PDB file of C-alpha atoms in Angstrom:
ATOM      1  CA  UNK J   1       1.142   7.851 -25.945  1.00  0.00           C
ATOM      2  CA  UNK J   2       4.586   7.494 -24.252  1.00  0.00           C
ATOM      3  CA  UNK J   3       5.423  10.852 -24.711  1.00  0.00           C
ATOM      4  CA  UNK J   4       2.403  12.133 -23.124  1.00  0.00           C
ATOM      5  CA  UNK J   5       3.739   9.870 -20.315  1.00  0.00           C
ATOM      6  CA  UNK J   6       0.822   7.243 -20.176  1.00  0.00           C
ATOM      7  CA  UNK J   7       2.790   4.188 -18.645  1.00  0.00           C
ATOM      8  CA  UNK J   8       3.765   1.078 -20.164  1.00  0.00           C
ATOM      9  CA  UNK J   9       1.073  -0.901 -18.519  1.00  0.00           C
ATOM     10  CA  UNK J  10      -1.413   1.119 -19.419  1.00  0.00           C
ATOM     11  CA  UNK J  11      -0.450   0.996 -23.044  1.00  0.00           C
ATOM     12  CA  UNK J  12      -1.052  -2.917 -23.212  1.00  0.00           C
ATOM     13  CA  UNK J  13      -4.574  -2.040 -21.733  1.00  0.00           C
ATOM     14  CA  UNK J  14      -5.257   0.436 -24.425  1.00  0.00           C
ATOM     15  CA  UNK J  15      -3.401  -1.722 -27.214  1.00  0.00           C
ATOM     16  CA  UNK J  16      -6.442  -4.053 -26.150  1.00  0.00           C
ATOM     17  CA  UNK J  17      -8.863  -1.592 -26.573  1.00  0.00           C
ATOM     18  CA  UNK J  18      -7.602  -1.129 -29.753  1.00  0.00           C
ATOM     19  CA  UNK J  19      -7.569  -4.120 -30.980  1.00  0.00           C
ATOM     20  CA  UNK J  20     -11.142  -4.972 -30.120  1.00  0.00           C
ATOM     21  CA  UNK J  21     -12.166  -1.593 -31.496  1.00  0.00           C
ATOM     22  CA  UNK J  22     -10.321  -2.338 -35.056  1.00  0.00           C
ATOM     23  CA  UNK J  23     -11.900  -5.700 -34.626  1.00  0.00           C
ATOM     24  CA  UNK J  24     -15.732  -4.123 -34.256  1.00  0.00           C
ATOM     25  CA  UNK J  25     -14.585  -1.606 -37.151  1.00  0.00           C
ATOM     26  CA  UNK J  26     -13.740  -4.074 -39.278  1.00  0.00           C
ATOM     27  CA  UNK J  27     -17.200  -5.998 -38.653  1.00  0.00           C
ATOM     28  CA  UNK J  28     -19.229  -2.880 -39.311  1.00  0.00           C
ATOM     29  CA  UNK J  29     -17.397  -1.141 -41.998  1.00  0.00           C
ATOM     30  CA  UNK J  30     -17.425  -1.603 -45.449  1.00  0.00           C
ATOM     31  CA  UNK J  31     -14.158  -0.274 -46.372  1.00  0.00           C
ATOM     32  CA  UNK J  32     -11.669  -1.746 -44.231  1.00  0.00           C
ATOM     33  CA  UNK J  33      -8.609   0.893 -45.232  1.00  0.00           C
ATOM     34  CA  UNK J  34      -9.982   3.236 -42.835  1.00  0.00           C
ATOM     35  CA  UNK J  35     -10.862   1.245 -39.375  1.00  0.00           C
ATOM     36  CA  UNK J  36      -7.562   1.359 -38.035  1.00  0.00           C
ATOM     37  CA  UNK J  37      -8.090   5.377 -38.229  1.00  0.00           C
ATOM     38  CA  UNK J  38     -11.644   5.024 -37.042  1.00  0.00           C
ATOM     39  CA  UNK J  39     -10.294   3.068 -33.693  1.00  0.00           C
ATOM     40  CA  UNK J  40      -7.679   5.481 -33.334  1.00  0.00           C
ATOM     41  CA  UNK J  41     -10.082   8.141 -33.068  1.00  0.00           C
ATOM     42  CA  UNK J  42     -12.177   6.082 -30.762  1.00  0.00           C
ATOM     43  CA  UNK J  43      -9.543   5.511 -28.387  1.00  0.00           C
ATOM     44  CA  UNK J  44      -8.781   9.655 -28.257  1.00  0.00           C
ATOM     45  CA  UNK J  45      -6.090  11.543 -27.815  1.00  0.00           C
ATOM     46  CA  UNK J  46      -2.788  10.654 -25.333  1.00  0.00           C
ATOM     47  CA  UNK J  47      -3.349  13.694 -23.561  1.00  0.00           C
ATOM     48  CA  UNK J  48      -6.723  13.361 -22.151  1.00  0.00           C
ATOM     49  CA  UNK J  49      -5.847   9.930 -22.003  1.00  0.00           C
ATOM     50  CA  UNK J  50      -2.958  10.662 -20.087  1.00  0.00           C
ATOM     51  CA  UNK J  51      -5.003  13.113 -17.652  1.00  0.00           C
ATOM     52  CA  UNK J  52      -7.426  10.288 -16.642  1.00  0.00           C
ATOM     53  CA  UNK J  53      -5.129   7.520 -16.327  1.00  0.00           C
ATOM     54  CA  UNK J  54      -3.722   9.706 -13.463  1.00  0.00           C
ATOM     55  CA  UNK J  55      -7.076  10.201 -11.357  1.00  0.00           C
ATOM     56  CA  UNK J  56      -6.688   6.437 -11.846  1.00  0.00           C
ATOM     57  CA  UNK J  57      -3.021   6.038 -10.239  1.00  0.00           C
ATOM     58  CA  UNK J  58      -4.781   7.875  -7.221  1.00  0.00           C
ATOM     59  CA  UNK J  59      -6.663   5.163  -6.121  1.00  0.00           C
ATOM     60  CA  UNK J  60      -3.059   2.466  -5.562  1.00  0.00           C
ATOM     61  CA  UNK J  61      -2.975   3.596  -1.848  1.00  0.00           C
ATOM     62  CA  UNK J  62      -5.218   5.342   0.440  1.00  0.00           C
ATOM     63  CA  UNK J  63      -3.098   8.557   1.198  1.00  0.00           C
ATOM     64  CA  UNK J  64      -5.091   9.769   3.830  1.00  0.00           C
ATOM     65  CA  UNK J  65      -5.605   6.373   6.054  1.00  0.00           C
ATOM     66  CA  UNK J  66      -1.628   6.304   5.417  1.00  0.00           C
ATOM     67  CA  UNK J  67      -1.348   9.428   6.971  1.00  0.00           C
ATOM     68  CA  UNK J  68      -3.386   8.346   9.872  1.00  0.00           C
ATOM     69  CA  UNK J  69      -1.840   4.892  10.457  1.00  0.00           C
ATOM     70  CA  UNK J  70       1.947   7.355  10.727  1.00  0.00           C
ATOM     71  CA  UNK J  71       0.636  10.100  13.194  1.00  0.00           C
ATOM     72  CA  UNK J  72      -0.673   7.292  15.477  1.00  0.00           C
ATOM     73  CA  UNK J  73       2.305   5.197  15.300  1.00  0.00           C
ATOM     74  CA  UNK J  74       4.142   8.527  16.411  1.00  0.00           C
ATOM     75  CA  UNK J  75       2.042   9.015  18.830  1.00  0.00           C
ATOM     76  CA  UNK J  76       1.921   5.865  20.295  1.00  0.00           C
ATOM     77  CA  UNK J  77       5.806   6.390  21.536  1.00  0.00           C
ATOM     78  CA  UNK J  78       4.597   8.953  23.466  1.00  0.00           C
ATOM     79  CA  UNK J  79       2.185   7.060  25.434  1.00  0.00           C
ATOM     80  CA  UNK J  80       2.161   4.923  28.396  1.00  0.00           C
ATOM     81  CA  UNK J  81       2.143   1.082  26.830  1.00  0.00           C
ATOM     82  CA  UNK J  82       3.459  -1.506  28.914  1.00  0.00           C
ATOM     83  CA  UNK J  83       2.878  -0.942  33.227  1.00  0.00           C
ATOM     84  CA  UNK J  84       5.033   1.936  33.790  1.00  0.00           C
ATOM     85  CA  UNK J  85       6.846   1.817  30.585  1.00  0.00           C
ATOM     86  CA  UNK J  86       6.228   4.695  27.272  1.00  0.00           C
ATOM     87  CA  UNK J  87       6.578   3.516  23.972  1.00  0.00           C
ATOM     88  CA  UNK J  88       9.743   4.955  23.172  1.00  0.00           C
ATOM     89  CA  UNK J  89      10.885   2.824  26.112  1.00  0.00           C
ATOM     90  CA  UNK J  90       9.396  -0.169  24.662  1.00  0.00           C
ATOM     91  CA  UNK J  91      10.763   0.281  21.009  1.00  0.00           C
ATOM     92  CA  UNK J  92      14.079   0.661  22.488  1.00  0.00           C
ATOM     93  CA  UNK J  93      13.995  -2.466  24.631  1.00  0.00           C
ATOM     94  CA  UNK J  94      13.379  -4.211  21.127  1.00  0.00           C
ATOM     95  CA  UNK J  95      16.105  -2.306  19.334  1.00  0.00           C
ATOM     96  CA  UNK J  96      18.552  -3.383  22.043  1.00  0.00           C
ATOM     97  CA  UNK J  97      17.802  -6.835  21.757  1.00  0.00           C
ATOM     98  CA  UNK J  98      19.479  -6.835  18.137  1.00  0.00           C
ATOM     99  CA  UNK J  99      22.660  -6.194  20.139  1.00  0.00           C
ATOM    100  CA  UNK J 100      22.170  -9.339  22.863  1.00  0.00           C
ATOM    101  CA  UNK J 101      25.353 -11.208  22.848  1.00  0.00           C
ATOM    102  CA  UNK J 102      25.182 -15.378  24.033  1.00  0.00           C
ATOM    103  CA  UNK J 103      22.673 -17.384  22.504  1.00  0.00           C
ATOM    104  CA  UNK J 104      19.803 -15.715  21.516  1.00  0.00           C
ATOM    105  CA  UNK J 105      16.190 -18.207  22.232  1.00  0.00           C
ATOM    106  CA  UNK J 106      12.809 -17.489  20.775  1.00  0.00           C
ATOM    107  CA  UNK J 107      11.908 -15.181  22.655  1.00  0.00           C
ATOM    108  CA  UNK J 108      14.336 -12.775  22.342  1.00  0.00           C
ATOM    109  CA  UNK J 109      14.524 -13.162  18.467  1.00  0.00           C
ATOM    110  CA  UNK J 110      10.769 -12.198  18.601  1.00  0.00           C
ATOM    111  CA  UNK J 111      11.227  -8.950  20.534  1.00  0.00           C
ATOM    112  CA  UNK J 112      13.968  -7.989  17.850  1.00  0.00           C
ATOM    113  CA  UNK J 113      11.739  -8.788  14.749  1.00  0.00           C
ATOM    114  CA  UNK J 114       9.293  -6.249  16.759  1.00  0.00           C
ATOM    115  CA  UNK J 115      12.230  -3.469  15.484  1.00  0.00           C
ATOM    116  CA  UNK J 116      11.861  -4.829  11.855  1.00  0.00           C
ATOM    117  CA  UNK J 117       7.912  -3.986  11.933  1.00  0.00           C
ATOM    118  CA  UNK J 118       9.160  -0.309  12.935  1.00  0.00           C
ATOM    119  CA  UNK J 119      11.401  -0.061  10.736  1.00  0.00           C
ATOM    120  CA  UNK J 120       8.840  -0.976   7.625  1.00  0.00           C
ATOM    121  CA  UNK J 121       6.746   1.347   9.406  1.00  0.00           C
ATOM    122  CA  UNK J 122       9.124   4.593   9.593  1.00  0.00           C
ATOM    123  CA  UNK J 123      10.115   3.260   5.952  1.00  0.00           C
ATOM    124  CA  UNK J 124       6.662   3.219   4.619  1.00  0.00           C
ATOM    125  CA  UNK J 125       6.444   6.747   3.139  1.00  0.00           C
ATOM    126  CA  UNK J 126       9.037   6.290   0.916  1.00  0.00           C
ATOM    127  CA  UNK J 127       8.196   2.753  -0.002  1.00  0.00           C
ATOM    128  CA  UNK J 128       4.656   3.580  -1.001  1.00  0.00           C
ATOM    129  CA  UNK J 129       5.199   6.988  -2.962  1.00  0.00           C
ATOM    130  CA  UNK J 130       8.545   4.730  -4.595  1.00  0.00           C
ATOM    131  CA  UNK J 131       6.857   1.461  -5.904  1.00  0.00           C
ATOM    132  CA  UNK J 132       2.667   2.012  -5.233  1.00  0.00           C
ATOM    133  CA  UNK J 133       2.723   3.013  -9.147  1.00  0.00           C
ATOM    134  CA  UNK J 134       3.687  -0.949  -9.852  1.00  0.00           C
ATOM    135  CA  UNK J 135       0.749  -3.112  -9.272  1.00  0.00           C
ATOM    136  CA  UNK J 136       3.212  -6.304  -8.459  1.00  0.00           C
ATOM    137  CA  UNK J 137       5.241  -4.132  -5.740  1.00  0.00           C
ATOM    138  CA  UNK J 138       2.339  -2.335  -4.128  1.00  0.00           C
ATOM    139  CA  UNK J 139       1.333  -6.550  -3.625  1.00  0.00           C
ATOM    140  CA  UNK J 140       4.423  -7.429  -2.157  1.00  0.00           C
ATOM    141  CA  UNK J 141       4.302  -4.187   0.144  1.00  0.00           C
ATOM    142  CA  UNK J 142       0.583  -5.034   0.890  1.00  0.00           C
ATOM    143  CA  UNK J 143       2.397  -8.507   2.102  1.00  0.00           C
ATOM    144  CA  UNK J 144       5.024  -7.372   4.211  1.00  0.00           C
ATOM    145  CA  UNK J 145       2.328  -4.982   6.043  1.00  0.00           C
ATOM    146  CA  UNK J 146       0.304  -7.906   6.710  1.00  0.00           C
ATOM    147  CA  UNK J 147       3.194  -9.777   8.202  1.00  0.00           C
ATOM    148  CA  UNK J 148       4.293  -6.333  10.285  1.00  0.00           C
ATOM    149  CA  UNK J 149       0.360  -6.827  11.435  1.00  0.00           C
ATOM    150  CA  UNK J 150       0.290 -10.021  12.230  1.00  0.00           C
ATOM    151  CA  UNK J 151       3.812  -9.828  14.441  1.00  0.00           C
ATOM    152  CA  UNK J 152       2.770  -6.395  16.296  1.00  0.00           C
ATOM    153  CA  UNK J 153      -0.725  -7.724  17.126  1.00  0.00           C
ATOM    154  CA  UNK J 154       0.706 -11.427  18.016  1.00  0.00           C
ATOM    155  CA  UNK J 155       2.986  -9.658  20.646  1.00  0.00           C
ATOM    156  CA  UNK J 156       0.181  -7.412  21.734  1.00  0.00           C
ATOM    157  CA  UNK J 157      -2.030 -10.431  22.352  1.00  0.00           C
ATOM    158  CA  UNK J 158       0.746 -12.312  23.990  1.00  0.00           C
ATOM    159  CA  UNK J 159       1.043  -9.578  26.554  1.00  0.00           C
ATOM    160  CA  UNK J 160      -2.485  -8.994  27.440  1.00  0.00           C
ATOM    161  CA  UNK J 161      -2.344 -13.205  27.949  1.00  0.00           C
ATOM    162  CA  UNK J 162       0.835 -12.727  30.683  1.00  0.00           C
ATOM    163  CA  UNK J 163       0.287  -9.472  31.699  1.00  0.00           C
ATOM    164  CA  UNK J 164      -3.499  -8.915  31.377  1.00  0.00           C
ATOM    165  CA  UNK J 165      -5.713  -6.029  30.073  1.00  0.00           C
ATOM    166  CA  UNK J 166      -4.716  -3.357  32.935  1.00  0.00           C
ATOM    167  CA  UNK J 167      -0.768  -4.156  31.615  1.00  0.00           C
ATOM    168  CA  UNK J 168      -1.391  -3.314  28.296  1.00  0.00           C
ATOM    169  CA  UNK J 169      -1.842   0.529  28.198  1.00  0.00           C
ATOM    170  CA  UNK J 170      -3.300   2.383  25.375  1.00  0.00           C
ATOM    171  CA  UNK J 171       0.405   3.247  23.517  1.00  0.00           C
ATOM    172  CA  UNK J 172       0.540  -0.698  23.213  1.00  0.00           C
ATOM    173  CA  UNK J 173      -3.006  -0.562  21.159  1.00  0.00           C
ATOM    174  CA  UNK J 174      -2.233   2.355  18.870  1.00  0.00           C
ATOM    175  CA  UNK J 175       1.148   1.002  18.013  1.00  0.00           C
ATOM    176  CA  UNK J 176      -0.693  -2.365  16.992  1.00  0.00           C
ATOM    177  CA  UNK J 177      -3.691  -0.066  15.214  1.00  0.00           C
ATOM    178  CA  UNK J 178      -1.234   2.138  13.017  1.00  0.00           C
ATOM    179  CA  UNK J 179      -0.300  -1.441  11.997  1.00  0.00           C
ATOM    180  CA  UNK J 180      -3.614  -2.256  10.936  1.00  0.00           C
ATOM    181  CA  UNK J 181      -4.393   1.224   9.363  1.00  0.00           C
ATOM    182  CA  UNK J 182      -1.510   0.775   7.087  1.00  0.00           C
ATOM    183  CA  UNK J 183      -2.325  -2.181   5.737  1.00  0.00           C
ATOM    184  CA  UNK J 184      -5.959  -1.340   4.873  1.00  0.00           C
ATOM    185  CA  UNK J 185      -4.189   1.361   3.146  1.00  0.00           C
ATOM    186  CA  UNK J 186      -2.839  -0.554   0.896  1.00  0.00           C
ATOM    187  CA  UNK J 187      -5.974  -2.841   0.492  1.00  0.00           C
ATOM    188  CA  UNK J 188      -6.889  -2.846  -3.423  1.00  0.00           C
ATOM    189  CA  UNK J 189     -10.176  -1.190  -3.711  1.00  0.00           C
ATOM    190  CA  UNK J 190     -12.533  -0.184  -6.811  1.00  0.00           C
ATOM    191  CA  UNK J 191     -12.897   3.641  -7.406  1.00  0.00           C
ATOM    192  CA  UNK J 192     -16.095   4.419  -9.043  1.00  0.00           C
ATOM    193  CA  UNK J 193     -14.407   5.915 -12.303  1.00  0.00           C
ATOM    194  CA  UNK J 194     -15.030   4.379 -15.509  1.00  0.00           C
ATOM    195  CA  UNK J 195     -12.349   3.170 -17.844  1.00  0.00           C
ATOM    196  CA  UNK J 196     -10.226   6.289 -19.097  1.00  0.00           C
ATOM    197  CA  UNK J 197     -10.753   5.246 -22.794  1.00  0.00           C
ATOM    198  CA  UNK J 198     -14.717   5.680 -22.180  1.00  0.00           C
ATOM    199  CA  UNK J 199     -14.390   8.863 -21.715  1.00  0.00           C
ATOM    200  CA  UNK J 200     -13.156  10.807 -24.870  1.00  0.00           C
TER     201      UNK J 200
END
């Protein structure tokens, strides 16, 4: 099974298949020399095996709701978002505020952190195709785009309070929904396949 490249954490699934298949085996058949065999063949062969466990990795991320939540981010830098101001002008104004010498006060550490959510978001590609095939990292990256979302759309409601709705241009709301497309993204869902082992 590993060298028709089914991973590890599949194998303890199917090593519980097994088991419960050599345990049914060995309930219905006479002669127990020849159950292990018998759930052998019921589990199949690694190959097929290894063909549907991959239609399975599919379904860690949405790829296409991904894709969606990075060509809006993009193109929310080239809209207007704040008054007179364009998103690029915006993400810069929090990039330079990692750079603030003198004490820095709440406010201004919040503006920076605002460069940390666009930095997980231009990193996001990578981190997804890297470590979506883990189920424990694809959590933890599920996390930190919740927290990104909950930041971006904090700041975006904390401007519409001070500045009010005709501040807040439309850049400002596509940044903050790229946000939230990226997280549902990552939001585990149930494909309608059946387990792999049910169908050889």
């Amino acid at each position: 099974m590993l060298a028709a490249g089914i991973k590890l954490a599949f194998l303890e699934e199917l090593e519980g298949h097994l088991r419960d298949e050599i345990s049914r085996q060995a309930s219905l058949a006479k002669n127990l020399s020849h159950t292990f065999d018998l759930a052998v063949k019921q589990i199949g062969c690694p190959e097929p095996l290894a063909c549907e466990f991959k239609k399975i990795e599919i379904f860690g991320w949405n790829r296409p709701l991904a894709w969606t939540a990075w060509i809006v981010f993009v193109a929310s830098f080239f809209l207007p978002a704040i008054q007179n101001g364009w998103g690029w002008q915006c993400a810069g104004i929090s990039l330079t505020a990692l750079s603030w010498s003198g004490p820095w006060n709440f406010g201004e550490v919040y503006l920076a952190s605002l460069t940390l959510a666009n930095l997980l978001m231009i990193a996001s590609p990578w981190l997804l195709v890297r470590f979506s095939q883990n189920s424990r990292s694809l959590k933890w990256l599920r996390f930190s785009f919740f927290g990104a979302l909950a930041l971006v759309w904090s700041y975006i409601l904390l401007l519409v309070t001070h500045m009010g709705q005709k501040g807040v241009m439309l850049g400002c709301y596509l940044w903050g929904f790229s946000f939230l497309l990226l997280c549902l993204s990552t939001v585990k869902f149930r494909s309608n396949q059946k387990n792999p082992t049910q169908y050889v």
